[in-house]
mmCIF file of the C-alpha atoms, coordinates in Angstrom:
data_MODEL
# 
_entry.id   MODEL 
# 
loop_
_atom_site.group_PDB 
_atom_site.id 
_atom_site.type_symbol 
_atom_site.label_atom_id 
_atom_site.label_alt_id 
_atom_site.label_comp_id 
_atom_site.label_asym_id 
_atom_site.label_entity_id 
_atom_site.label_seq_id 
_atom_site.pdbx_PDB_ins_code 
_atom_site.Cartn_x 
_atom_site.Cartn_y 
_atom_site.Cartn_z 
_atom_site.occupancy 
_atom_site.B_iso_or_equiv 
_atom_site.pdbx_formal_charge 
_atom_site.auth_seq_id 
_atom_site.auth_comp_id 
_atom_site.auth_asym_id 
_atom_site.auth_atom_id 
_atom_site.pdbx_PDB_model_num 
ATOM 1   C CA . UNK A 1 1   ? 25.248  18.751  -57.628 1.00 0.00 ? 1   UNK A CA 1 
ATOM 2   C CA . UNK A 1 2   ? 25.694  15.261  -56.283 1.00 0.00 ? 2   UNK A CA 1 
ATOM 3   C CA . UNK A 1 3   ? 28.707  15.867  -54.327 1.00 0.00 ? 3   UNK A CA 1 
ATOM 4   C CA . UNK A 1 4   ? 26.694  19.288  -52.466 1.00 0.00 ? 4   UNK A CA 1 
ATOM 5   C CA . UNK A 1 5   ? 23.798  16.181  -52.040 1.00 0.00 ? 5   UNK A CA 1 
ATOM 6   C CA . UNK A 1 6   ? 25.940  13.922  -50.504 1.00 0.00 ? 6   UNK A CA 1 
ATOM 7   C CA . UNK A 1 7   ? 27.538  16.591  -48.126 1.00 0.00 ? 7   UNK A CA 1 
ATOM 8   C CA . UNK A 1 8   ? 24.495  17.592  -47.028 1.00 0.00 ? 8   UNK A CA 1 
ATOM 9   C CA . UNK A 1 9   ? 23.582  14.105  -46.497 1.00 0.00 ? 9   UNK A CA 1 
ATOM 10  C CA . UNK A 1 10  ? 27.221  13.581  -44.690 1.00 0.00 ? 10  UNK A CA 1 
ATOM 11  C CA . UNK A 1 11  ? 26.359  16.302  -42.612 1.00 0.00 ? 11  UNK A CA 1 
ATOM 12  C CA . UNK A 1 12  ? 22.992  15.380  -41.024 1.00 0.00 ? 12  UNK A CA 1 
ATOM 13  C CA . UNK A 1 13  ? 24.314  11.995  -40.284 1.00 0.00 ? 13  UNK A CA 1 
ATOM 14  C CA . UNK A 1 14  ? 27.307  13.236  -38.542 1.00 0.00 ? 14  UNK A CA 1 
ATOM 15  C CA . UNK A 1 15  ? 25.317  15.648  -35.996 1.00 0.00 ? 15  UNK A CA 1 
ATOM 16  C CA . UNK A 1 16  ? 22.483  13.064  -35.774 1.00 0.00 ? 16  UNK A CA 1 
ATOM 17  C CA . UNK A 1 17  ? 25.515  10.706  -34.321 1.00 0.00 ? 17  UNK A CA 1 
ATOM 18  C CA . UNK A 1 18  ? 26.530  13.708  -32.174 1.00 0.00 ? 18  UNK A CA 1 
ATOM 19  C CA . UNK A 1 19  ? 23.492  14.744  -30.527 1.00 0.00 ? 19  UNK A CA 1 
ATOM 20  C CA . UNK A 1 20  ? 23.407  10.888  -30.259 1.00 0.00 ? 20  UNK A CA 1 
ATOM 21  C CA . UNK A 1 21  ? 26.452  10.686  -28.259 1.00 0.00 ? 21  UNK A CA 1 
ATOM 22  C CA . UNK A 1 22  ? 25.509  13.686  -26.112 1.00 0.00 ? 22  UNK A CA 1 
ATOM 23  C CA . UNK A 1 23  ? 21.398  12.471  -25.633 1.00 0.00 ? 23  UNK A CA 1 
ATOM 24  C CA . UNK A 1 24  ? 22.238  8.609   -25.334 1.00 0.00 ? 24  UNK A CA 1 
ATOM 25  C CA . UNK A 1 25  ? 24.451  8.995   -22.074 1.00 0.00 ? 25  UNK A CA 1 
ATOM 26  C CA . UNK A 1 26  ? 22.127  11.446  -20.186 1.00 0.00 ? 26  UNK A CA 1 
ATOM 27  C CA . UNK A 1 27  ? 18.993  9.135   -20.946 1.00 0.00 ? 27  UNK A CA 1 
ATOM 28  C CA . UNK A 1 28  ? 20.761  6.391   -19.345 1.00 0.00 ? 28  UNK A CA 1 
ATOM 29  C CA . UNK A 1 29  ? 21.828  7.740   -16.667 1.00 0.00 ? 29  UNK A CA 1 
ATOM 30  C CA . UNK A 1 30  ? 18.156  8.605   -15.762 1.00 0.00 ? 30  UNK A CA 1 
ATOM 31  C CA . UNK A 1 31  ? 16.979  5.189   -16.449 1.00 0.00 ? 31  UNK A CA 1 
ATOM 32  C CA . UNK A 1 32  ? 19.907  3.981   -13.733 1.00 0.00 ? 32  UNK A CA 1 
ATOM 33  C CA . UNK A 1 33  ? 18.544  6.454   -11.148 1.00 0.00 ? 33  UNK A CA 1 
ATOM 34  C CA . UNK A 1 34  ? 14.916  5.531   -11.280 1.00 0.00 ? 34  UNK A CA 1 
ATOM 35  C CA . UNK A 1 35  ? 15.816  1.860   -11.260 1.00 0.00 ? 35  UNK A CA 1 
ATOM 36  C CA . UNK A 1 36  ? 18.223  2.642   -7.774  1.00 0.00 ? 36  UNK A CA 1 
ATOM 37  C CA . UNK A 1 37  ? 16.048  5.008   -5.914  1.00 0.00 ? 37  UNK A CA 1 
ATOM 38  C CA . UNK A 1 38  ? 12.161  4.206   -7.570  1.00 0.00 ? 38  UNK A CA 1 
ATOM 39  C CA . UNK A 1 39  ? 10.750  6.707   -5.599  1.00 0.00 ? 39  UNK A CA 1 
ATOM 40  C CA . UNK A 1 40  ? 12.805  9.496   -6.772  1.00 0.00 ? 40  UNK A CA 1 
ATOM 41  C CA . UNK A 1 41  ? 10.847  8.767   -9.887  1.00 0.00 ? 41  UNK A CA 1 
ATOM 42  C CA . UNK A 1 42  ? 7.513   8.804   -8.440  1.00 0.00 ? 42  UNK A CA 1 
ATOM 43  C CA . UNK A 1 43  ? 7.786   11.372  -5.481  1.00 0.00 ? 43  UNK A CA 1 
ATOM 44  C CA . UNK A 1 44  ? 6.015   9.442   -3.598  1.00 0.00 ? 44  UNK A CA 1 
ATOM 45  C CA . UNK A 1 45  ? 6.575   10.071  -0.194  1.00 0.00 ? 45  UNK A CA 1 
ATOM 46  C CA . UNK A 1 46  ? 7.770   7.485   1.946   1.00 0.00 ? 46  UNK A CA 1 
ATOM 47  C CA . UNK A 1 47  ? 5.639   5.729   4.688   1.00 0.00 ? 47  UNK A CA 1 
ATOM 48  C CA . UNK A 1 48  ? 7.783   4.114   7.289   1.00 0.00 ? 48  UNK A CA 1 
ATOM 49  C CA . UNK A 1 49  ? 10.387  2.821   5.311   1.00 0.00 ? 49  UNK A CA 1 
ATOM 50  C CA . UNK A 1 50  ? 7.799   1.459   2.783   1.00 0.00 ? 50  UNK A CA 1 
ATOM 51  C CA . UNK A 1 51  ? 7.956   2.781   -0.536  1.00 0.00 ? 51  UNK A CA 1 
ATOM 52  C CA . UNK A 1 52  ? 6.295   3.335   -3.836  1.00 0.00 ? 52  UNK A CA 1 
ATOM 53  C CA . UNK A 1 53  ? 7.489   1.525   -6.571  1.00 0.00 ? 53  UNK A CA 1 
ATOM 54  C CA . UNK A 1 54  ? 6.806   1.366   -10.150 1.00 0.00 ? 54  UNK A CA 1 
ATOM 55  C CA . UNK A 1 55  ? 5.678   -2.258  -10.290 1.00 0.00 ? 55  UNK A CA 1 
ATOM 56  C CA . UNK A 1 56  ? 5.254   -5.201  -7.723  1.00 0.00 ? 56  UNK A CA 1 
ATOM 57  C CA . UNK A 1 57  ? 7.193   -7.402  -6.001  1.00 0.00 ? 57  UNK A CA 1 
ATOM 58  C CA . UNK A 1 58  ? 6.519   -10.868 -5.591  1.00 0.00 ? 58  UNK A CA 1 
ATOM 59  C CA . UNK A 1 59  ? 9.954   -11.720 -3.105  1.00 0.00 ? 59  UNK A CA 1 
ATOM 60  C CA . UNK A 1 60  ? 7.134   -11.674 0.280   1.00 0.00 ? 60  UNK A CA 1 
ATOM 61  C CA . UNK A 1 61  ? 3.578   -11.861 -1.259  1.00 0.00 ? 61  UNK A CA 1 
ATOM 62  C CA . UNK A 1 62  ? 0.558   -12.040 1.127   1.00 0.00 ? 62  UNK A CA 1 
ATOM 63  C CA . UNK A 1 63  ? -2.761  -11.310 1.709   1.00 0.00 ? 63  UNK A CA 1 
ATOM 64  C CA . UNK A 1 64  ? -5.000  -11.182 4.574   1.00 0.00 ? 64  UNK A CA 1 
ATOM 65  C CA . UNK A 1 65  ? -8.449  -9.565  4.948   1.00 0.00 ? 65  UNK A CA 1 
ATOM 66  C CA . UNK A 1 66  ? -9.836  -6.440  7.472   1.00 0.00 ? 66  UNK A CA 1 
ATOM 67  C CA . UNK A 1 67  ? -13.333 -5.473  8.072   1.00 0.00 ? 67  UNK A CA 1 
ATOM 68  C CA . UNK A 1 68  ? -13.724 -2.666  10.578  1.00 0.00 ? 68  UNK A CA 1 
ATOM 69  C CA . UNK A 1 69  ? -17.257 -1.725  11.839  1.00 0.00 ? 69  UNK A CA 1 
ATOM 70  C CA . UNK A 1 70  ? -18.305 1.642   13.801  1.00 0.00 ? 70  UNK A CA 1 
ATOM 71  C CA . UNK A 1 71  ? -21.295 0.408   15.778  1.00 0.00 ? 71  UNK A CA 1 
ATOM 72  C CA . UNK A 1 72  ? -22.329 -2.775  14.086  1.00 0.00 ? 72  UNK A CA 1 
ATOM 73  C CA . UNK A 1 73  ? -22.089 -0.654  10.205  1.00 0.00 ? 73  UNK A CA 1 
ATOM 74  C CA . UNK A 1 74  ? -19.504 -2.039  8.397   1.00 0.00 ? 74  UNK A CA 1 
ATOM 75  C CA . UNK A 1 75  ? -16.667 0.692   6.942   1.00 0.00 ? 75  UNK A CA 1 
ATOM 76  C CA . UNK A 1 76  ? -15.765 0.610   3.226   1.00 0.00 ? 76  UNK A CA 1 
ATOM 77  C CA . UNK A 1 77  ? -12.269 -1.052  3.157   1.00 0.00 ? 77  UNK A CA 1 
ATOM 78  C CA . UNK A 1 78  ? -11.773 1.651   -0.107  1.00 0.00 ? 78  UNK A CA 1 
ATOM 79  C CA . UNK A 1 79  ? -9.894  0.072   -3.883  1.00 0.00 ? 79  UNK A CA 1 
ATOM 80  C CA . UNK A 1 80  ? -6.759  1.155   -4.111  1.00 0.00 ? 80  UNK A CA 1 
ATOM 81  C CA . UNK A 1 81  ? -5.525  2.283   -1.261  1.00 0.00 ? 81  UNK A CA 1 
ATOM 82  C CA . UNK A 1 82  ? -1.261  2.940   -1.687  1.00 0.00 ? 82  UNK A CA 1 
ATOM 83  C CA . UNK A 1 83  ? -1.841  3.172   -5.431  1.00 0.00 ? 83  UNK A CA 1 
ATOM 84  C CA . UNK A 1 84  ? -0.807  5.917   -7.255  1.00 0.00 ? 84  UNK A CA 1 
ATOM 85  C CA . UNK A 1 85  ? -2.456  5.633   -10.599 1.00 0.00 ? 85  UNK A CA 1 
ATOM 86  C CA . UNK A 1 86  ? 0.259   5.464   -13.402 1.00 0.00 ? 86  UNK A CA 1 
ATOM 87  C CA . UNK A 1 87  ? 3.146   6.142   -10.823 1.00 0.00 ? 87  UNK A CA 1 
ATOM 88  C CA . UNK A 1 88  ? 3.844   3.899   -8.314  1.00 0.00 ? 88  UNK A CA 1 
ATOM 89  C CA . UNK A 1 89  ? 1.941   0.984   -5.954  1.00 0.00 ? 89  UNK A CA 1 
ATOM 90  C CA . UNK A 1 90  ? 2.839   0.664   -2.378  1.00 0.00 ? 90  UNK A CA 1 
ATOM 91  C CA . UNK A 1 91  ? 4.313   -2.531  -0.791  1.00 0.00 ? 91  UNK A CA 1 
ATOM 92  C CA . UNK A 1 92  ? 1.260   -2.787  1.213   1.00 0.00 ? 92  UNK A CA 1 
ATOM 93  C CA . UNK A 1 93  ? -1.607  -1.648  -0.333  1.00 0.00 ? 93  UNK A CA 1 
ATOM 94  C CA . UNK A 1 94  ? -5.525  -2.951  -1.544  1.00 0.00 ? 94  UNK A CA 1 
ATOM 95  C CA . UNK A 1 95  ? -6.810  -3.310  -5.076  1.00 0.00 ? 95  UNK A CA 1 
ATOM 96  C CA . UNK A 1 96  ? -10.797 -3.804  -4.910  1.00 0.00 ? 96  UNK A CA 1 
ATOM 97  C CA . UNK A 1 97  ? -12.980 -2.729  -1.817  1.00 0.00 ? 97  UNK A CA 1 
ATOM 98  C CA . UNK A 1 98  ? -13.417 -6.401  -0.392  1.00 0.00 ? 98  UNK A CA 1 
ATOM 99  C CA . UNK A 1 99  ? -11.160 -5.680  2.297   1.00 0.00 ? 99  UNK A CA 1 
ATOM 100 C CA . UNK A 1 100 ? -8.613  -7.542  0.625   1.00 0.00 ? 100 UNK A CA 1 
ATOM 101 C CA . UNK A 1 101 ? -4.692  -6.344  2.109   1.00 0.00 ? 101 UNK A CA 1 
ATOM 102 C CA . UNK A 1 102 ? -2.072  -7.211  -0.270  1.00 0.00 ? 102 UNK A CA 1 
ATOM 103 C CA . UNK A 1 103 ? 1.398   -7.177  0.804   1.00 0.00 ? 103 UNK A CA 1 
ATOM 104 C CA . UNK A 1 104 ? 3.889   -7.510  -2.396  1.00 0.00 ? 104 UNK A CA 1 
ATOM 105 C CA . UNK A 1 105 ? 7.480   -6.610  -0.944  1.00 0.00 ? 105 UNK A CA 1 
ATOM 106 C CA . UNK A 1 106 ? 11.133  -7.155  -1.845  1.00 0.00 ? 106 UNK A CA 1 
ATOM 107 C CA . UNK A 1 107 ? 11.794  -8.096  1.383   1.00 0.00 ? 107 UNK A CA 1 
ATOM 108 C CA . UNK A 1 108 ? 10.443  -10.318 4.331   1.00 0.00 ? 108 UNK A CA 1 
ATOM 109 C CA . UNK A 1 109 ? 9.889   -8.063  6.879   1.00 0.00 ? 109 UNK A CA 1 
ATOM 110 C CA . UNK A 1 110 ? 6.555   -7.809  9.289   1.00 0.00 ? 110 UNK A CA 1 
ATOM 111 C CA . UNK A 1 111 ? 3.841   -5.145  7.952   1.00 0.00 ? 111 UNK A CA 1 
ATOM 112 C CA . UNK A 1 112 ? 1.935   -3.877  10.787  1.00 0.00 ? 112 UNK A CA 1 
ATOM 113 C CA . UNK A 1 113 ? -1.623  -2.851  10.688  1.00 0.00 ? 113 UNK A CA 1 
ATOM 114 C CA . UNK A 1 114 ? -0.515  0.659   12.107  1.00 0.00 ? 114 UNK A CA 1 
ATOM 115 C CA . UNK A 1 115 ? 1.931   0.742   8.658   1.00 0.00 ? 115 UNK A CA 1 
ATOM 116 C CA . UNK A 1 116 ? -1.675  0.095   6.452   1.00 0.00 ? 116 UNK A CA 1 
ATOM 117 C CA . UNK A 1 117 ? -3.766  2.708   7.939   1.00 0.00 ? 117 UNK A CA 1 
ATOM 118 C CA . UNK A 1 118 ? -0.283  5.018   7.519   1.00 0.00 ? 118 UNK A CA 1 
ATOM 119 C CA . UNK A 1 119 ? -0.297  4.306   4.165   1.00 0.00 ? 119 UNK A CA 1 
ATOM 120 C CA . UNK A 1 120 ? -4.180  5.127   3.716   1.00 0.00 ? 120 UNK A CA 1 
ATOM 121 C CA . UNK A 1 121 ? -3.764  8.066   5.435   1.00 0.00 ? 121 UNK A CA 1 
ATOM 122 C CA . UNK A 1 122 ? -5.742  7.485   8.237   1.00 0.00 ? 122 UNK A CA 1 
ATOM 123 C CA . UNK A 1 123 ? -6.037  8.224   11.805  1.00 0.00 ? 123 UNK A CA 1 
ATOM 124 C CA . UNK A 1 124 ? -5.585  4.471   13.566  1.00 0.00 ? 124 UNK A CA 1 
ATOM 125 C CA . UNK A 1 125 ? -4.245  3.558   17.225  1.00 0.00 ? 125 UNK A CA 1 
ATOM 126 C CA . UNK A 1 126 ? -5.886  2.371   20.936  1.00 0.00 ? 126 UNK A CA 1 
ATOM 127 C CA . UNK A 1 127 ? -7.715  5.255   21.229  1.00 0.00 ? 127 UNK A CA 1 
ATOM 128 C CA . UNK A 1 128 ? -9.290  6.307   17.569  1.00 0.00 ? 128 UNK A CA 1 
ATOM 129 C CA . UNK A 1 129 ? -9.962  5.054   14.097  1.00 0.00 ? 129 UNK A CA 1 
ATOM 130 C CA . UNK A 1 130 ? -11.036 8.033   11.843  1.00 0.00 ? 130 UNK A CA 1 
ATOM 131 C CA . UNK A 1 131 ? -12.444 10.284  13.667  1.00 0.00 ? 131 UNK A CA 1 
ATOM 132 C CA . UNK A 1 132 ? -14.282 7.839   16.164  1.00 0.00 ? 132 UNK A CA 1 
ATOM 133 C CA . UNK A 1 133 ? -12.877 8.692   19.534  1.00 0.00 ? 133 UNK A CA 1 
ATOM 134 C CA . UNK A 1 134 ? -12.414 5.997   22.010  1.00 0.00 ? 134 UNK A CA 1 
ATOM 135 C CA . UNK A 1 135 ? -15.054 7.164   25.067  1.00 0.00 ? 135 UNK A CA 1 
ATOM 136 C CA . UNK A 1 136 ? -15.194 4.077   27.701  1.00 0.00 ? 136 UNK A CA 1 
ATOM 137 C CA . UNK A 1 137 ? -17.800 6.158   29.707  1.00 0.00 ? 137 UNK A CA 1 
ATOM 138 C CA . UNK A 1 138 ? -19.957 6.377   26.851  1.00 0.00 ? 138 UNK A CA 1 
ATOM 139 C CA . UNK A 1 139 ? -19.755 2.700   25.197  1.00 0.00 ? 139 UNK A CA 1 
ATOM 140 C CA . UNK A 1 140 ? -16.931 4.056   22.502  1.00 0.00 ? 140 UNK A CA 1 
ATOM 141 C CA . UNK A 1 141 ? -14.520 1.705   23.018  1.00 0.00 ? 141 UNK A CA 1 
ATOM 142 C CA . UNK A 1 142 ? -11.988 0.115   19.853  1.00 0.00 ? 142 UNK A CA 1 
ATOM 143 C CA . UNK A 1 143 ? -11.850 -3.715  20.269  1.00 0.00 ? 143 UNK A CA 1 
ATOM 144 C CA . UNK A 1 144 ? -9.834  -5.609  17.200  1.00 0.00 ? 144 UNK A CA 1 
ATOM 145 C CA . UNK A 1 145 ? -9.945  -8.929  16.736  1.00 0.00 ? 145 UNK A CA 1 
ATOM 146 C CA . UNK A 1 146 ? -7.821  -11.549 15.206  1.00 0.00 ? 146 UNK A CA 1 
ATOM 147 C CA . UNK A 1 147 ? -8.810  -14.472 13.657  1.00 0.00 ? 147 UNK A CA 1 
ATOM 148 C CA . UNK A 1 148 ? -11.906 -14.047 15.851  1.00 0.00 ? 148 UNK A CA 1 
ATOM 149 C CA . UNK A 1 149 ? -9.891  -13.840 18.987  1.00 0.00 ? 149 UNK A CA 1 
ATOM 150 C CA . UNK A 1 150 ? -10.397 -10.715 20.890  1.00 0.00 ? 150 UNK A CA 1 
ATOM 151 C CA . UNK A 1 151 ? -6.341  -9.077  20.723  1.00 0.00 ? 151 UNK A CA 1 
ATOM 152 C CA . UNK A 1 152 ? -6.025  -8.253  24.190  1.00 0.00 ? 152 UNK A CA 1 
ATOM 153 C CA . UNK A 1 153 ? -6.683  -4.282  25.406  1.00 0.00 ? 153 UNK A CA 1 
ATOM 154 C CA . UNK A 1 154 ? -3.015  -3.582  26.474  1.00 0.00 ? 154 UNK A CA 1 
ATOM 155 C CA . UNK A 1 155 ? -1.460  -4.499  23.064  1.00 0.00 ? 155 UNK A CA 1 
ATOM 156 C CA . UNK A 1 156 ? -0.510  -1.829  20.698  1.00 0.00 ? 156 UNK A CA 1 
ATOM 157 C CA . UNK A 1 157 ? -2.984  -2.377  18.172  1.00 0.00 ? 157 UNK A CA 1 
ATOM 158 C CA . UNK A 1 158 ? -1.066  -0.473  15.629  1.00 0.00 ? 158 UNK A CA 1 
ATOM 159 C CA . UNK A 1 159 ? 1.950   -2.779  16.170  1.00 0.00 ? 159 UNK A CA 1 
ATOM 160 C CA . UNK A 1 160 ? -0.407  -5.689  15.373  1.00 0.00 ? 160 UNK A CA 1 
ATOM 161 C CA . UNK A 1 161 ? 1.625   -7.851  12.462  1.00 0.00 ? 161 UNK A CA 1 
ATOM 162 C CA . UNK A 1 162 ? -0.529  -8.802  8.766   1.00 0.00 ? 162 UNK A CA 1 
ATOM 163 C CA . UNK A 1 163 ? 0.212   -12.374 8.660   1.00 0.00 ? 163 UNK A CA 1 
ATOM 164 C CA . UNK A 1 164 ? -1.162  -14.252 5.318   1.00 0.00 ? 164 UNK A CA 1 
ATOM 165 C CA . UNK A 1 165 ? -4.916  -15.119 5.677   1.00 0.00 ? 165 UNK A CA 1 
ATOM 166 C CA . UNK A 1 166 ? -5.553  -13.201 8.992   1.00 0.00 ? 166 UNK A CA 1 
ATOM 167 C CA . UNK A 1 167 ? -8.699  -12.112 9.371   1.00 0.00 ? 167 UNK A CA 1 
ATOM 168 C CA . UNK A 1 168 ? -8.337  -8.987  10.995  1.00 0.00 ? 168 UNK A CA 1 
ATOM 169 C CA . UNK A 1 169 ? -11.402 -6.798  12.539  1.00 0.00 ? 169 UNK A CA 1 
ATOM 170 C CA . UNK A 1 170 ? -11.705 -3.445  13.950  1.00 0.00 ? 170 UNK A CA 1 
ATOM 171 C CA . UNK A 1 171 ? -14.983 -2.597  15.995  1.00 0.00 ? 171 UNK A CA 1 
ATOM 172 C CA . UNK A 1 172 ? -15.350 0.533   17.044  1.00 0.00 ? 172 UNK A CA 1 
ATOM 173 C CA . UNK A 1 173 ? -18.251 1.021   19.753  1.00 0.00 ? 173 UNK A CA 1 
ATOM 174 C CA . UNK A 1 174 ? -20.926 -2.192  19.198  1.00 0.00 ? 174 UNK A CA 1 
ATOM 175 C CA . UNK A 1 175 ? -19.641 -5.284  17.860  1.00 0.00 ? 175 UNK A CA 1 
ATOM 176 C CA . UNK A 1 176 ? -21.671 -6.648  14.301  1.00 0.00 ? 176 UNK A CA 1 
ATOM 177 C CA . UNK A 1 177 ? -23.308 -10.325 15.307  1.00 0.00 ? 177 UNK A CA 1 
ATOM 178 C CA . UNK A 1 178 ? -22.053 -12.323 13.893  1.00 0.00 ? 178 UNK A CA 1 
ATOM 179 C CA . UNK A 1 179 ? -18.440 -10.922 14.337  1.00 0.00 ? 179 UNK A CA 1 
ATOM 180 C CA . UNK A 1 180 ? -15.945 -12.151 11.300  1.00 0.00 ? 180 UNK A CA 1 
ATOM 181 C CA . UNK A 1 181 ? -13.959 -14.752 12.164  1.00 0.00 ? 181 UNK A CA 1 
ATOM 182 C CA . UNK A 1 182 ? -12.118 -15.992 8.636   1.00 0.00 ? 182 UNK A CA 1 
ATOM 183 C CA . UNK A 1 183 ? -12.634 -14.924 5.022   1.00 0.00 ? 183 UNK A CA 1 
ATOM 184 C CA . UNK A 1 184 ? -13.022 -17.008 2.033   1.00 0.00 ? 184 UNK A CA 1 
ATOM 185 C CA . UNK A 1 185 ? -10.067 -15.770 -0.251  1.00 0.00 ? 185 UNK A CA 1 
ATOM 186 C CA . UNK A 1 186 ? -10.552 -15.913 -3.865  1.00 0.00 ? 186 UNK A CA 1 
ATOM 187 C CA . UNK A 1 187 ? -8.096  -19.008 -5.769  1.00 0.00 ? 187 UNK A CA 1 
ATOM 188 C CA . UNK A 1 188 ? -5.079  -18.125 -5.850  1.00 0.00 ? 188 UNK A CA 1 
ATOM 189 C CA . UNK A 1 189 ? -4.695  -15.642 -2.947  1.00 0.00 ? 189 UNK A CA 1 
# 
C-alpha cells in the first residue's frame, strides 16, 4: 500500500514539474512582450508616436496649466484625460479637472498642444476647438495666449510646445476679464 502511495505521490510531482516546464516558458515570454511593446498589452491606440503605458515615467516630467473659454465661460479641462482606467496612462495626459497638463515621458522630446487635444480626442487647430467654428465676420475668432502674451494669428496653434509652468489659454469668441496670465501650481509640481 505504501509503495502504490508513494507512486501516486511520484507521479503528481513529476507532471506538476512538466506542465511546469511547458507553462513557465510561455508565461515569460508574455511578460517580455508587454515589457518591449507596452501597448501591445493595452491596445491602446497610438497618438502621434505617444503611447499608453502601464505606469509613468518620470525621465521628462512637467506640468503646465490650460484654461480655454468659449465667450468669456470657462470649458471644463475634464480628470483624466489619456487615462485608461486599469490599462494604461498616456505620456501626456491630466489627472483632476484643474486644468492641470502632466507630461511624464521616457524621453525629452517637445509635446505640442495639438498632441493634448489628440490625445483627448478633440477637434483643436486655427480655425475650431470643439465644435466652435472660427467665424471672423461674426466675432468667432480663436485667440490663445501664452503666458498672457497673445501667440501671434499666423502660428500654428496646434504646433504650440507645453513647456513646464506655461500658462496656456484658449479663447474662443470673447475673451474672460481678467484673462489668465500664470497659475499657482500646487508644491511639488
Amino acid at each position: 500500500m505504501w509503495i502504490a502511495i508513494g507512486a501516486c505521490v511520484l507521479t503528481v510531482i513529476f507532471t506538476g514539474l512538466s506542465i511546469a516546464w511547458i507553462v513557465v516558458p510561455w508565461l515569460n515570454s508574455l511578460e517580455t512582450s508587454s515589457a518591449s511593446n507596452p501597448v501591445a498589452s493595452t491596445t491602446a491606440q497610438v497618438v502621434n508616436d505617444i503611447t499608453c503605458d502601464p505606469g509613468e515615467h518620470s525621465y521628462h516630467h512637467i506640468h503646465a496649466h490650460l484654461n480655454i473659454f468659449v465667450n468669456r465661460n470657462p470649458i471644463l479641462v475634464h480628470s483624466d484625460i489619456g487615462i485608461l482606467p486599469d490599462r494604461c496612462i498616456y505620456w501626456i495626459h491630466t489627472h483632476d479637472d484643474k486644468g492641470i497638463i502632466h507630461i511624464e515621458s521616457p524621453e525629452r522630446r517637445n509635446f505640442t498642444l495639438g498632441e493634448f487635444f489628440d490625445v483627448w480626442g478633440q477637434k483643436f487647430d486655427n480655425n475650431q476647438i470643439f465644435d466652435n467654428i472660427v467665424e471672423p465676420n461674426r466675432n468667432r475668432t480663436l485667440d490663445v495666449y501664452l503666458n498672457g502674451n497673445k501667440v501671434s494669428p499666423g502660428t500654428d496653434y496646434r504646433q504650440i510646445p507645453i513647456n513646464s509652468h506655461d500658462q496656456i489659454a484658449i479663447v474662443f469668441g470673447k475673451a474672460p476679464k481678467p484673462l489668465p496670465s500664470t497659475y499657482e501650481f500646487p508644491e511639488g509640481l
